[in-house]
Amino acid sequence: MGGGSSRKLRLKVLTSCGKIPIEVNSTDNVGELSKELKRTQQSLNFQLYPEGYFFIFNQNVMEENRSFRWNHVAQVFLVRFYGGTDSISVYNIEDNRSAKTFNWILLGLLLSVISLFLKYQTFWLPLFVFLVLTGFKSWERAAAQNSASNGLVKDTKVIADFMTYEDQLCIKDFVTDEHEFGGDDPMDMGIYNYLLQFEEKNVEAHPTLYQKRFKNKKEVVTIGKIWQCKGELLSATGDPDEILKDICLSFAWFNLLRCRFSQYSLSDQAKRKLSIHVHKVLCSGNHRIFRVIELELAFLYDSFYTKYPTIFRKGFPIHKFVELLVSIAGCCIAAFSLRNYEPANQDLSGVTVFGYNADRVVTGSAICLIAVIEIGQFILILCSDWAKVMLICCYVQHSKLQRSNFFERVLRFICNRRLLKPWEQVLGQYSLLESFDYNPNALLYNSFTSAFMDIPRNGQKESARIKLPLEVKQAVSHFVQLSRAFHVTNGSSFLGHDLIWACKLESLVHVIMVWHIATSVCEMESSQSNQGMERDRDFIMAPASQQMEAKGDFNVAQASQRLEVGGNSGETEMDLEVPKPVQGKRRKVDPNYKRKEDKNFIVATSLSKYCAYLVAFCPRLLPYHAYSTEFIFDRVVCEAREYLEGCHSMTSRCQKIMALGPGENILRRGAELAKDLQNIKESTRWRILADFWAEMMLFVAISDDETAHAEYLAKGGEFVTHLWALLYHAGATKQDWTEMGV
């Protein structure tokens, strides 16, 4: 029994060693893993974490093991691995609420291992170091979980209270030396005093509302201080693209976004000022605004799923460097002690087939892995966006650092390093006409496997994801700027009376699916038309004899005679009549329209499939009931299977849809809308569709379910979440569904 128990313990140590790199690679990494891999990772960790405790052996069993004088070393490593890394604290928001359960289990595990030291004192020094570090990291994890679940309201009250009187302050209230900072130019970004860094000891309650206010504002770092700083690093020459400033701007906007999660509302004056601020950034280019929002959501992800808010709570974490040194010292002591280790002669299980002692191999691997993990975690912390903000704030607060070339070089080096991307910048795509006949594999997806994975429904097959097009960013940014002048509608702002009916349907899902079907039909028809134009162009540019042979209406002699006559009359080969297609009459095509190069075509088709993707896969991100969305989608799939049965190509499916008569269901309405759109000139048609989908994208993004957006950040993030955050800051509002004549 002793040998088998020892082998099981070695297996658990190796299993834990394999789990740690998964956590390290997940550090504030929203987009590096696909959603499927992310779900698999969460499932694995859910199973591995309880196992780490369950496999702590009963002490009576361990004492019977002859080689147990070394097993308590392996147990310490299990506790160390289980304590977690410096980055990941939870894998979903609900885990934050189970923090107490985690702490009780870990406390029991620590007490179990500590009790072993009373009996076995081999290698007590390095093991004691590891236990202390594990306890400290576990405390950090508990603090992070508490902050994400209960502490968020407390932490953001300072920010919410500050925003009530922020407009009454100027940059001079926050600086110690006015000569080091610029003036109060109303067109300068420096007039916006959004909070970046402050200390809790600098906060006091101010009657009569007992707001939390700062005792000494000069110790507070705001976004205005960053923009007004005259240090070389933040100047126009040191930061020409304002990368460093935008990192701080993202953090400031993140602090304001936290107020929404804490149910704190900003004053009307603060909202108006923030809206002006956002539109001023928009004027700098759509690339910059999305860069700021992307980083802001990375901070939001960290606040819910990592320990960074706790680690950087009081500024740059110098204690992490001390912790690294202690960890490396403990590993060195353990490695030195391992050299002198000799297994008991009775312990035959400690010898492998290659002649190496298994205890020494497993323990040495664990020691090396701990050292690598500690170094890797420190590098990730040092290069994290949180560290960049803290270092920039430190740079702004201390004039000596602004005159230090060494510090500026170090800070520039750190700020220019981005180890992990927070978002893949991709759009999920779904096409109803391509995927309605999809049936999940019964062997892979069934009642048994439903306990381990999500089962896709009929017709729920995602198309290939696409890189977020620049044209989409431009179109959406344009409508965000227009949102200052009018309420965002469901795409009906610029539609004529002949198309407006398709926006006055029963629900948002009806509108999305009807327009998606019509857009898909127009895309297919436009593709065929452009292919026909290319064939016609090739025919026209071909030699005359080949044209005649292809046409088949004249013989070569007649063609030659016509060419001779044409030559005398000044005609050329280009005057030859172009043959009509064999398939019959084709709709007139705009000869100057180039589908592949048209940005309106790119915007319309990509956003059409993305909105359909949200309906099919992310109903919680829509401002409509999630179950009702799923139910309507399932009914549309059933309609498509009924009407398009036997159609196996996109061409035949589109032709069958266009042959449908008017009706009340979504598929017939989509066909009716497609017919109305085909009566419009092609270039104009795609402009209408692009405008509709761009505005619809904003309408969809204005949602009240902030929890759903936070949860989808852990699954890789969605483009609609970026728009949701942007529109919140821009102060955009949407027209009520009942006000649109529905």
XYZ file of C-alpha atoms in Angstrom:
742
model
C 0.000 0.000 0.000
C 2.884 2.345 0.680
C 4.364 2.045 -2.826
C 1.013 2.609 -4.520
C 0.291 5.622 -2.340
C 3.675 7.093 -3.181
C 3.124 6.616 -6.896
C -0.255 8.350 -6.661
C 1.337 11.288 -4.908
C 3.994 11.609 -7.616
C 1.255 11.518 -10.226
C -0.589 14.375 -8.541
C 2.562 16.476 -8.344
C 3.181 15.982 -12.067
C -0.478 16.740 -12.827
C -0.253 19.965 -10.857
C 2.959 20.851 -12.666
C 1.131 20.483 -15.961
C -1.712 22.686 -14.788
C 0.363 25.719 -13.876
C 1.487 26.649 -17.423
C -2.175 26.739 -18.449
C -2.805 29.395 -15.804
C 0.282 31.371 -16.763
C -0.724 31.498 -20.417
C -4.139 32.724 -19.331
C -2.782 35.813 -17.615
C -5.010 38.769 -18.606
C -5.266 37.032 -21.959
C -8.752 37.617 -23.267
C -8.170 36.813 -26.886
C -5.271 34.429 -27.345
C -7.325 31.282 -26.819
C -10.313 30.343 -28.887
C -13.600 30.142 -27.085
C -13.718 26.374 -27.377
C -10.264 26.010 -25.828
C -11.221 28.511 -23.150
C -14.244 26.474 -22.141
C -12.152 23.298 -22.115
C -9.544 25.000 -19.929
C -12.167 26.123 -17.430
C -13.599 22.615 -17.293
C -10.154 21.107 -16.688
C -9.343 23.540 -13.896
C -12.733 22.936 -12.333
C -11.849 19.256 -12.106
C -8.177 19.646 -11.169
C -8.707 22.082 -8.311
C -10.905 19.824 -6.142
C -8.641 16.901 -6.970
C -5.679 18.751 -5.504
C -7.416 18.601 -2.131
C -9.090 15.256 -2.461
C -5.744 13.554 -3.054
C -4.253 14.731 0.236
C -3.811 11.346 1.806
C -5.212 10.218 5.081
C -2.417 10.604 7.617
C -2.826 7.053 8.870
C -2.232 5.755 5.345
C 0.775 8.011 4.871
C 2.374 6.949 8.102
C 2.267 3.342 6.939
C 4.313 4.293 3.891
C 7.979 3.541 4.554
C 9.140 6.332 2.290
C 6.839 8.914 3.794
C 9.746 10.950 5.067
C 9.816 12.404 1.544
C 6.075 12.471 0.796
C 5.448 15.576 2.874
C 7.815 17.407 0.529
C 5.584 16.493 -2.386
C 2.538 17.575 -0.397
C 4.003 21.027 0.100
C 4.488 21.291 -3.653
C 0.849 20.359 -4.168
C -0.209 23.120 -1.790
C 2.143 25.543 -3.522
C 0.724 24.766 -6.949
C -2.805 24.889 -5.665
C -2.282 28.326 -4.191
C -2.581 29.712 -7.711
C -0.542 32.097 -9.784
C -0.212 35.848 -9.590
C -2.660 36.397 -12.416
C -5.700 34.162 -12.473
C -8.054 34.389 -9.498
C -11.286 32.985 -10.987
C -12.561 31.573 -14.268
C -16.020 33.105 -14.185
C -17.792 35.763 -12.145
C -19.666 33.229 -10.037
C -16.336 31.920 -8.733
C -15.851 35.218 -6.892
C -18.836 34.379 -4.704
C -17.345 31.018 -3.724
C -14.169 32.553 -2.317
C -14.927 31.481 1.250
C -15.253 27.841 0.195
C -11.884 28.014 -1.514
C -10.284 29.597 1.559
C -11.684 26.992 3.964
C -10.399 24.146 1.811
C -6.986 25.748 1.465
C -6.809 26.413 5.208
C -7.549 22.770 5.938
C -4.877 21.723 3.480
C -2.311 24.051 5.047
C -3.061 22.791 8.545
C -2.769 19.204 7.325
C 0.651 19.861 5.850
C 1.865 21.933 8.812
C 0.986 19.063 11.121
C 3.457 16.929 9.183
C 6.293 19.244 10.178
C 5.708 18.302 13.792
C 6.645 14.715 12.905
C 8.986 15.063 9.931
C 11.426 17.969 9.861
C 13.440 17.097 6.759
C 14.044 20.121 4.492
C 11.902 22.244 6.771
C 13.458 25.588 5.715
C 12.633 25.605 1.964
C 9.295 23.967 2.619
C 8.436 26.592 5.208
C 9.304 29.321 2.680
C 7.004 27.759 0.092
C 4.174 27.469 2.596
C 4.506 31.134 3.599
C 4.482 32.223 -0.046
C 1.465 30.036 -0.729
C -0.381 31.577 2.184
C 0.418 35.076 0.942
C -0.696 34.301 -2.615
C -3.870 32.705 -1.291
C -4.587 35.864 0.673
C -4.117 37.886 -2.522
C -6.538 35.626 -4.321
C -9.115 35.949 -1.546
C -8.731 39.737 -1.586
C -9.149 39.797 -5.366
C -12.292 37.674 -5.173
C -13.724 39.849 -2.431
C -12.963 42.993 -4.430
C -14.609 41.597 -7.559
C -17.761 40.512 -5.712
C -18.296 42.846 -2.749
C -15.498 45.389 -2.750
C -16.295 46.914 -6.139
C -19.013 49.155 -4.720
C -16.748 50.370 -1.916
C -13.779 51.089 -4.162
C -15.743 52.993 -6.777
C -17.589 55.277 -4.371
C -14.526 57.514 -4.240
C -14.615 57.786 -8.034
C -18.376 58.360 -8.166
C -18.232 61.055 -5.478
C -15.266 62.702 -7.176
C -17.205 62.984 -10.445
C -19.894 65.047 -8.714
C -17.494 67.945 -8.204
C -14.803 67.223 -10.815
C -16.063 70.001 -13.108
C -15.400 72.548 -10.345
C -11.687 71.712 -10.260
C -8.823 72.746 -12.499
C -5.362 71.353 -13.105
C -3.819 73.838 -10.642
C -5.625 72.086 -7.777
C -3.591 68.932 -8.394
C -0.043 70.218 -8.975
C 2.647 71.350 -6.590
C 4.654 73.326 -9.154
C 2.567 75.124 -11.782
C 5.652 75.742 -13.941
C 5.975 72.012 -14.617
C 2.568 71.803 -16.219
C 0.688 73.510 -19.023
C -2.291 75.825 -18.795
C -6.052 75.319 -18.850
C -6.647 75.439 -22.579
C -10.320 74.422 -23.060
C -9.339 72.469 -26.186
C -6.633 70.595 -24.311
C -7.186 67.074 -23.000
C -5.520 68.213 -19.796
C -8.680 69.846 -18.460
C -10.269 66.445 -17.813
C -9.477 65.449 -14.235
C -10.449 61.788 -14.328
C -8.868 59.727 -11.563
C -5.891 57.468 -12.127
C -4.222 56.909 -8.762
C -4.986 57.861 -5.175
C -4.380 56.522 -1.679
C -7.154 55.562 0.696
C -5.486 57.381 3.576
C -5.958 60.595 1.596
C -9.754 60.206 1.638
C -12.132 61.653 4.215
C -15.912 61.935 4.586
C -17.253 65.378 3.746
C -20.619 66.444 5.232
C -23.473 66.945 4.660
C -23.786 64.216 2.032
C -20.738 62.508 3.549
C -19.078 62.185 0.220
C -15.604 60.758 0.041
C -13.270 63.612 -0.837
C -9.515 64.037 -0.970
C -7.726 65.836 1.822
C -4.726 66.700 -0.332
C -5.541 66.853 -4.048
C -1.890 67.322 -4.956
C -1.231 63.669 -4.063
C -3.871 62.546 -6.546
C -2.970 61.676 -10.146
C -5.545 62.548 -12.801
C -5.641 62.274 -16.567
C -5.186 66.038 -16.683
C -1.835 65.710 -14.940
C -0.699 63.203 -17.549
C -1.543 65.497 -20.454
C -0.099 68.595 -18.793
C 3.160 66.947 -17.743
C 6.199 68.520 -19.436
C 8.459 65.506 -19.010
C 10.295 64.419 -22.147
C 8.748 60.948 -22.066
C 5.189 62.325 -22.410
C 6.040 65.142 -24.800
C 5.167 65.315 -28.489
C 8.634 64.055 -29.373
C 8.870 61.372 -26.682
C 5.363 60.009 -27.284
C 4.335 61.182 -30.787
C 1.479 58.681 -31.139
C 0.343 59.264 -27.530
C 0.612 55.555 -26.761
C 1.633 56.143 -23.151
C -1.051 58.768 -22.631
C -3.702 56.500 -24.078
C -2.748 53.731 -21.645
C -3.612 56.116 -18.833
C -6.732 57.293 -20.663
C -7.932 53.696 -20.903
C -7.399 53.227 -17.178
C -9.296 56.449 -16.404
C -12.244 55.356 -18.543
C -12.090 51.938 -16.909
C -12.536 53.603 -13.517
C -15.645 55.353 -14.837
C -16.965 52.092 -16.265
C -16.614 50.503 -12.830
C -19.192 52.995 -11.576
C -21.773 51.400 -13.841
C -21.066 47.941 -12.445
C -21.443 49.357 -8.937
C -24.776 51.007 -9.805
C -23.362 54.511 -9.341
C -24.689 57.050 -11.834
C -22.741 60.084 -13.002
C -24.201 63.564 -12.840
C -25.615 65.129 -16.000
C -22.747 67.606 -16.092
C -20.191 64.798 -15.810
C -21.933 62.854 -18.588
C -21.910 65.868 -20.918
C -18.244 66.532 -20.265
C -17.367 62.876 -20.771
C -19.322 62.834 -24.035
C -17.346 65.826 -25.320
C -14.162 64.083 -24.236
C -15.026 60.896 -26.147
C -15.962 62.714 -29.337
C -12.731 64.669 -29.118
C -10.831 61.377 -29.090
C -12.993 60.168 -31.978
C -11.828 63.132 -34.021
C -8.286 61.783 -33.661
C -9.226 58.718 -35.704
C -11.178 55.514 -35.278
C -7.985 53.505 -34.765
C -7.165 55.437 -31.627
C -10.619 55.241 -30.062
C -10.794 51.475 -30.498
C -7.260 51.124 -29.148
C -8.319 52.971 -25.996
C -11.523 50.944 -25.604
C -9.695 47.662 -26.185
C -7.255 48.383 -23.387
C -10.048 49.643 -21.138
C -11.837 46.305 -21.449
C -8.556 44.535 -20.700
C -8.475 46.427 -17.382
C -12.108 45.459 -16.805
C -11.288 41.808 -17.426
C -8.413 42.004 -14.943
C -10.654 43.539 -12.293
C -12.970 40.514 -12.394
C -10.696 37.606 -13.228
C -7.164 38.357 -12.004
C -5.275 39.497 -8.917
C -3.921 42.649 -10.523
C -6.334 45.036 -8.735
C -5.115 43.674 -5.396
C -1.454 43.574 -6.403
C -1.471 47.187 -7.644
C -3.858 48.513 -5.025
C -1.206 50.692 -3.374
C 0.869 51.494 -6.423
C 3.699 49.593 -8.019
C 4.167 46.279 -6.114
C 7.744 46.401 -4.858
C 6.894 43.475 -2.579
C 6.606 41.248 -5.649
C 10.301 41.687 -6.328
C 11.055 40.681 -2.726
C 8.720 37.723 -3.116
C 10.610 36.664 -6.249
C 13.943 36.773 -4.428
C 12.566 34.726 -1.536
C 11.102 32.152 -3.928
C 14.360 31.774 -5.842
C 16.263 31.464 -2.560
C 13.869 28.755 -1.384
C 14.305 26.876 -4.674
C 18.090 27.071 -4.366
C 18.028 25.754 -0.800
C 15.671 22.948 -1.793
C 17.849 22.016 -4.781
C 20.959 21.945 -2.585
C 19.168 19.733 -0.044
C 18.008 17.464 -2.829
C 21.592 16.698 -3.809
C 22.150 15.036 -0.429
C 18.926 13.042 -0.496
C 19.236 9.251 -0.403
C 16.113 7.064 -0.569
C 15.549 4.326 1.967
C 16.808 0.922 0.893
C 13.405 -0.574 1.547
C 11.739 1.832 -0.848
C 11.834 -0.107 -4.107
C 9.193 2.165 -5.620
C 11.651 5.014 -5.598
C 13.745 3.517 -8.422
C 12.757 3.891 -12.056
C 13.651 1.553 -14.888
C 16.438 3.914 -15.904
C 18.013 3.751 -12.478
C 17.028 7.251 -11.339
C 15.208 7.818 -8.086
C 11.608 8.836 -8.783
C 11.347 11.077 -5.708
C 14.395 13.053 -6.779
C 13.169 13.432 -10.385
C 9.667 14.537 -9.430
C 10.838 16.903 -6.707
C 13.573 18.385 -8.878
C 11.048 19.005 -11.641
C 8.723 20.703 -9.186
C 11.527 22.935 -7.867
C 12.532 23.990 -11.384
C 8.940 24.659 -12.339
C 8.355 26.819 -9.269
C 11.407 28.912 -10.158
C 10.322 29.286 -13.790
C 6.771 30.193 -12.798
C 7.914 32.821 -10.299
C 10.230 34.466 -12.838
C 7.587 34.316 -15.558
C 4.931 35.786 -13.299
C 7.186 38.659 -12.278
C 7.910 39.462 -15.931
C 4.194 39.429 -16.701
C 3.509 41.747 -13.766
C 6.325 44.091 -14.762
C 5.082 44.324 -18.364
C 1.381 44.436 -17.525
C -0.715 47.467 -18.373
C -1.339 48.022 -14.662
C 2.396 48.362 -14.066
C 2.666 50.823 -16.949
C -0.029 53.048 -15.464
C 1.554 52.960 -12.008
C 5.020 53.765 -13.374
C 3.707 56.638 -15.497
C 1.874 58.044 -12.462
C 5.085 57.793 -10.459
C 6.925 59.567 -13.287
C 4.405 62.419 -13.320
C 4.401 62.842 -9.535
C 8.173 63.115 -9.124
C 10.040 65.822 -10.995
C 13.364 64.053 -10.341
C 12.229 61.092 -12.423
C 11.302 63.440 -15.262
C 14.943 64.500 -15.377
C 16.285 60.932 -15.221
C 17.245 59.578 -18.633
C 17.739 56.102 -17.177
C 14.218 55.917 -15.737
C 12.731 57.228 -18.977
C 14.538 54.579 -21.008
C 13.384 51.818 -18.654
C 9.811 53.102 -18.669
C 9.772 53.453 -22.456
C 11.111 49.907 -22.809
C 8.397 48.496 -20.527
C 5.577 50.492 -22.116
C 6.539 49.383 -25.615
C 6.282 45.697 -24.651
C 2.949 43.935 -25.061
C 3.320 40.293 -24.117
C -0.335 39.353 -24.481
C -3.124 40.665 -26.668
C -6.393 41.304 -24.836
C -8.542 40.703 -27.921
C -8.145 38.912 -31.230
C -10.030 41.648 -33.156
C -12.200 39.159 -34.995
C -15.885 39.056 -35.839
C -17.936 35.925 -35.379
C -19.991 35.122 -38.466
C -23.195 33.203 -39.059
C -25.176 32.729 -42.270
C -28.665 31.319 -41.957
C -28.858 30.315 -45.621
C -25.599 28.385 -45.339
C -26.146 26.661 -41.985
C -29.889 26.119 -41.496
C -29.558 22.446 -42.514
C -26.775 21.725 -39.999
C -27.452 18.821 -37.621
C -25.122 18.240 -34.637
C -23.280 14.939 -34.589
C -25.347 12.587 -32.437
C -22.266 10.644 -31.344
C -20.505 13.764 -30.091
C -23.497 15.761 -28.892
C -26.055 13.782 -26.916
C -27.651 13.525 -23.484
C -24.505 12.046 -21.973
C -22.055 14.639 -23.346
C -24.423 17.490 -22.430
C -23.131 17.152 -18.863
C -19.644 18.124 -20.067
C -20.188 20.598 -22.929
C -22.743 22.872 -24.534
C -24.819 21.090 -27.166
C -25.365 23.110 -30.375
C -28.900 23.293 -31.708
C -30.086 22.510 -35.202
C -28.823 25.100 -37.657
C -26.350 26.501 -35.130
C -23.104 26.209 -37.056
C -20.705 29.132 -36.891
C -19.063 30.311 -40.095
C -15.367 31.119 -40.304
C -14.423 34.157 -38.240
C -13.042 37.186 -40.036
C -10.571 39.851 -39.029
C -12.364 43.014 -37.974
C -12.339 45.135 -41.173
C -11.099 48.697 -41.011
C -14.182 49.728 -42.981
C -16.397 48.495 -40.140
C -14.514 50.606 -37.606
C -14.870 53.663 -39.829
C -18.588 53.160 -40.416
C -19.379 52.543 -36.761
C -17.246 55.491 -35.615
C -19.115 57.741 -38.037
C -22.456 56.798 -36.502
C -21.089 57.216 -32.980
C -20.247 60.801 -33.873
C -23.727 61.273 -35.308
C -25.253 59.906 -32.092
C -24.654 63.284 -30.442
C -27.347 64.806 -32.657
C -30.076 62.143 -32.525
C -31.190 58.978 -30.788
C -29.792 55.742 -32.145
C -32.493 53.741 -33.937
C -32.638 50.180 -35.197
C -31.241 51.246 -38.570
C -34.220 53.272 -39.767
C -32.708 56.767 -39.618
C -31.792 57.026 -43.296
C -34.276 54.624 -44.902
C -36.911 55.667 -47.396
C -40.621 55.012 -46.999
C -40.384 51.943 -49.248
C -37.955 50.165 -46.858
C -38.936 51.535 -43.460
C -41.551 48.813 -43.013
C -38.786 46.251 -42.454
C -37.706 48.117 -39.288
C -41.196 48.163 -37.780
C -41.507 44.476 -37.023
C -42.517 42.690 -33.845
C -39.100 42.507 -32.170
C -35.434 43.287 -32.596
C -34.734 39.666 -33.540
C -37.347 39.855 -36.314
C -35.653 42.930 -37.762
C -32.158 41.429 -37.591
C -33.120 38.132 -39.229
C -35.262 39.716 -41.984
C -32.483 42.111 -42.962
C -29.900 39.344 -42.652
C -31.802 37.151 -45.112
C -32.236 40.042 -47.540
C -28.548 40.975 -47.271
C -27.494 37.378 -47.905
C -29.660 37.218 -51.040
C -28.268 40.533 -52.285
C -24.734 39.325 -51.598
C -25.290 36.182 -53.639
C -26.972 38.074 -56.469
C -24.225 40.692 -56.522
C -21.572 37.989 -56.606
C -23.201 36.340 -59.616
C -23.612 39.684 -61.382
C -19.972 40.599 -60.920
C -18.881 37.185 -62.145
C -21.004 37.766 -65.233
C -19.424 41.182 -65.733
C -15.965 39.649 -65.548
C -16.930 37.063 -68.171
C -18.343 39.800 -70.393
C -15.208 41.887 -69.922
C -13.037 38.926 -70.917
C -15.253 38.360 -73.951
C -15.003 41.983 -75.086
C -11.225 42.102 -74.734
C -10.793 38.835 -76.689
C -9.862 38.804 -80.411
C -12.742 39.268 -82.827
C -12.630 35.738 -84.204
C -12.907 34.260 -80.701
C -15.844 36.540 -79.971
C -17.684 35.399 -83.058
C -17.013 31.765 -82.328
C -18.157 32.182 -78.770
C -21.292 33.971 -79.876
C -22.085 31.384 -82.547
C -24.428 33.720 -84.491
C -21.998 34.547 -87.325
C -19.405 32.644 -89.236
C -15.824 33.804 -89.529
C -16.352 35.169 -93.043
C -19.232 37.377 -91.897
C -17.153 38.585 -89.005
C -14.210 39.368 -91.275
C -16.483 41.235 -93.684
C -17.950 43.266 -90.798
C -14.486 44.082 -89.497
C -13.471 45.376 -92.914
C -16.573 47.569 -93.072
C -16.002 48.677 -89.526
C -12.437 49.564 -90.367
C -13.570 51.842 -93.186
C -16.186 53.548 -91.016
C -13.894 54.111 -88.063
C -15.342 51.351 -85.878
C -13.202 49.023 -83.780
C -13.519 45.577 -82.349
C -15.060 47.086 -79.241
C -18.178 47.930 -81.270
C -19.063 44.283 -81.631
C -22.312 43.299 -79.955
C -21.826 41.517 -76.663
C -23.767 38.243 -76.557
C -26.512 37.926 -73.994
C -26.149 35.242 -71.356
C -27.680 31.894 -72.096
C -29.499 31.791 -68.740
C -31.822 34.592 -69.798
C -32.224 38.238 -68.992
C -30.024 39.538 -66.215
C -30.625 42.614 -64.088
C -28.816 45.721 -65.261
C -25.476 46.050 -63.506
C -23.667 49.278 -62.697
C -20.486 49.002 -64.843
C -18.560 51.300 -62.481
C -19.374 49.237 -59.376
C -16.599 47.037 -58.008
C -18.049 44.771 -55.340
C -14.808 43.525 -53.807
C -13.448 47.054 -53.426
C -16.644 48.631 -52.117
C -16.383 49.417 -48.422
C -20.187 49.485 -48.140
C -20.337 45.877 -49.307
C -17.732 44.866 -46.711
C -19.537 46.694 -43.903
C -22.975 45.349 -44.789
C -22.039 41.693 -45.263
C -19.712 41.424 -42.253
C -22.087 43.171 -39.821
C -25.096 41.272 -41.174
C -23.439 37.954 -40.396
C -22.131 39.268 -37.072
C -25.582 40.350 -35.875
C -26.952 36.967 -36.944
C -24.068 35.407 -34.997
C -25.159 37.319 -31.887
C -28.696 36.014 -32.326
C -27.512 32.427 -32.750
C -24.661 32.256 -30.225
C -24.735 35.287 -27.886
C -28.396 36.140 -27.190
C -27.555 37.624 -23.785
C -25.598 40.407 -25.470
C -28.722 41.602 -27.281
C -31.172 44.062 -25.678
C -33.907 41.431 -25.861
C -34.916 38.435 -23.787
C -32.330 35.678 -24.271
C -34.753 32.746 -24.323
C -37.145 34.533 -26.685
C -34.201 35.180 -28.986
C -33.268 31.492 -28.973
C -36.874 30.465 -29.573
C -37.333 32.813 -32.550
C -34.033 31.638 -34.017
C -35.117 27.994 -33.748
C -38.396 28.805 -35.496
C -36.582 30.572 -38.345
C -34.370 27.507 -38.803
C -37.493 25.337 -39.002
C -39.005 27.691 -41.588
C -35.842 27.563 -43.685
C -35.784 23.764 -43.556
C -39.403 23.639 -44.649
C -39.227 26.108 -47.541
C -35.718 25.316 -48.772
C -35.875 21.545 -48.589
C -33.902 19.951 -51.398
C -31.848 23.080 -52.141
C -28.183 22.257 -51.627
C -26.416 25.281 -53.146
C -26.561 28.945 -52.212
C -27.749 29.780 -55.721
C -30.714 27.424 -55.557
C -31.573 28.562 -52.043
C -31.593 32.227 -53.020
C -33.683 31.473 -56.108
C -36.172 29.530 -53.999
C -36.426 32.394 -51.514
C -37.015 34.939 -54.273
C -39.829 32.750 -55.586
C -41.689 32.943 -52.266
C -44.771 35.074 -52.083
C -45.599 37.618 -49.372
C -46.318 36.317 -45.890
C -46.012 36.942 -42.164
C -43.073 34.700 -41.307
C -39.489 35.906 -41.232
C -38.326 34.009 -44.321
C -41.050 35.469 -46.571
C -40.461 38.944 -45.185
C -36.774 38.572 -45.933
C -37.620 37.633 -49.518
C -39.925 40.636 -49.843
C -37.229 42.982 -48.548
C -34.673 41.462 -50.930
C -36.988 42.189 -53.869
C -37.381 45.799 -52.748
C -33.614 46.188 -52.455
C -32.956 44.731 -55.893
C -35.002 47.515 -57.450
C -32.335 49.952 -56.258
C -29.097 50.696 -58.072
C -26.405 48.361 -56.800
C -23.988 50.937 -55.408
C -26.861 52.777 -53.697
C -28.247 49.515 -52.374
C -25.019 48.604 -50.599
C -24.719 52.099 -49.168
C -28.211 51.720 -47.688
C -27.370 48.305 -46.279
C -24.064 49.519 -44.818
C -25.766 52.454 -43.084
C -28.514 50.206 -41.769
C -26.165 47.612 -40.275
C -23.788 50.215 -38.823
C -26.626 51.917 -36.965
C -28.175 48.588 -36.007
C -24.829 47.624 -34.490
C -25.007 50.663 -32.199
C -28.636 49.950 -31.335
C -27.721 46.407 -30.330
C -24.715 47.587 -28.301
C -26.725 49.896 -26.023
C -27.613 47.283 -23.428
C -28.359 47.292 -19.709
C -26.942 43.825 -19.022
C -23.374 44.754 -18.104
C -22.889 41.403 -16.355
C -23.297 39.548 -19.656
C -20.605 41.684 -21.270
C -18.253 41.038 -18.343
C -18.825 37.292 -18.597
C -18.156 37.234 -22.340
C -14.811 38.944 -21.729
C -13.672 35.682 -20.144
C -14.699 33.809 -23.299
C -12.617 35.917 -25.648
C -14.555 39.159 -25.878
C -16.933 40.462 -28.524
C -16.924 43.505 -30.773
C -20.343 44.507 -29.447
C -18.825 44.831 -25.962
C -16.341 47.388 -27.278
C -19.203 49.382 -28.750
C -21.150 49.018 -25.509
C -18.312 50.610 -23.523
C -17.742 53.304 -26.160
C -21.411 54.296 -26.303
C -21.614 54.394 -22.512
C -18.834 56.956 -22.404
C -20.230 58.838 -25.412
C -23.588 59.177 -23.687
C -25.474 57.714 -26.652
C -29.121 56.837 -26.150
C -31.434 54.807 -28.323
C -35.003 55.398 -29.336
C -37.527 53.311 -27.475
C -38.978 50.411 -29.470
C -42.512 51.745 -29.016
C -41.481 55.175 -30.314
C -40.434 53.668 -33.652
C -43.976 52.805 -34.583
C -43.701 49.107 -33.795
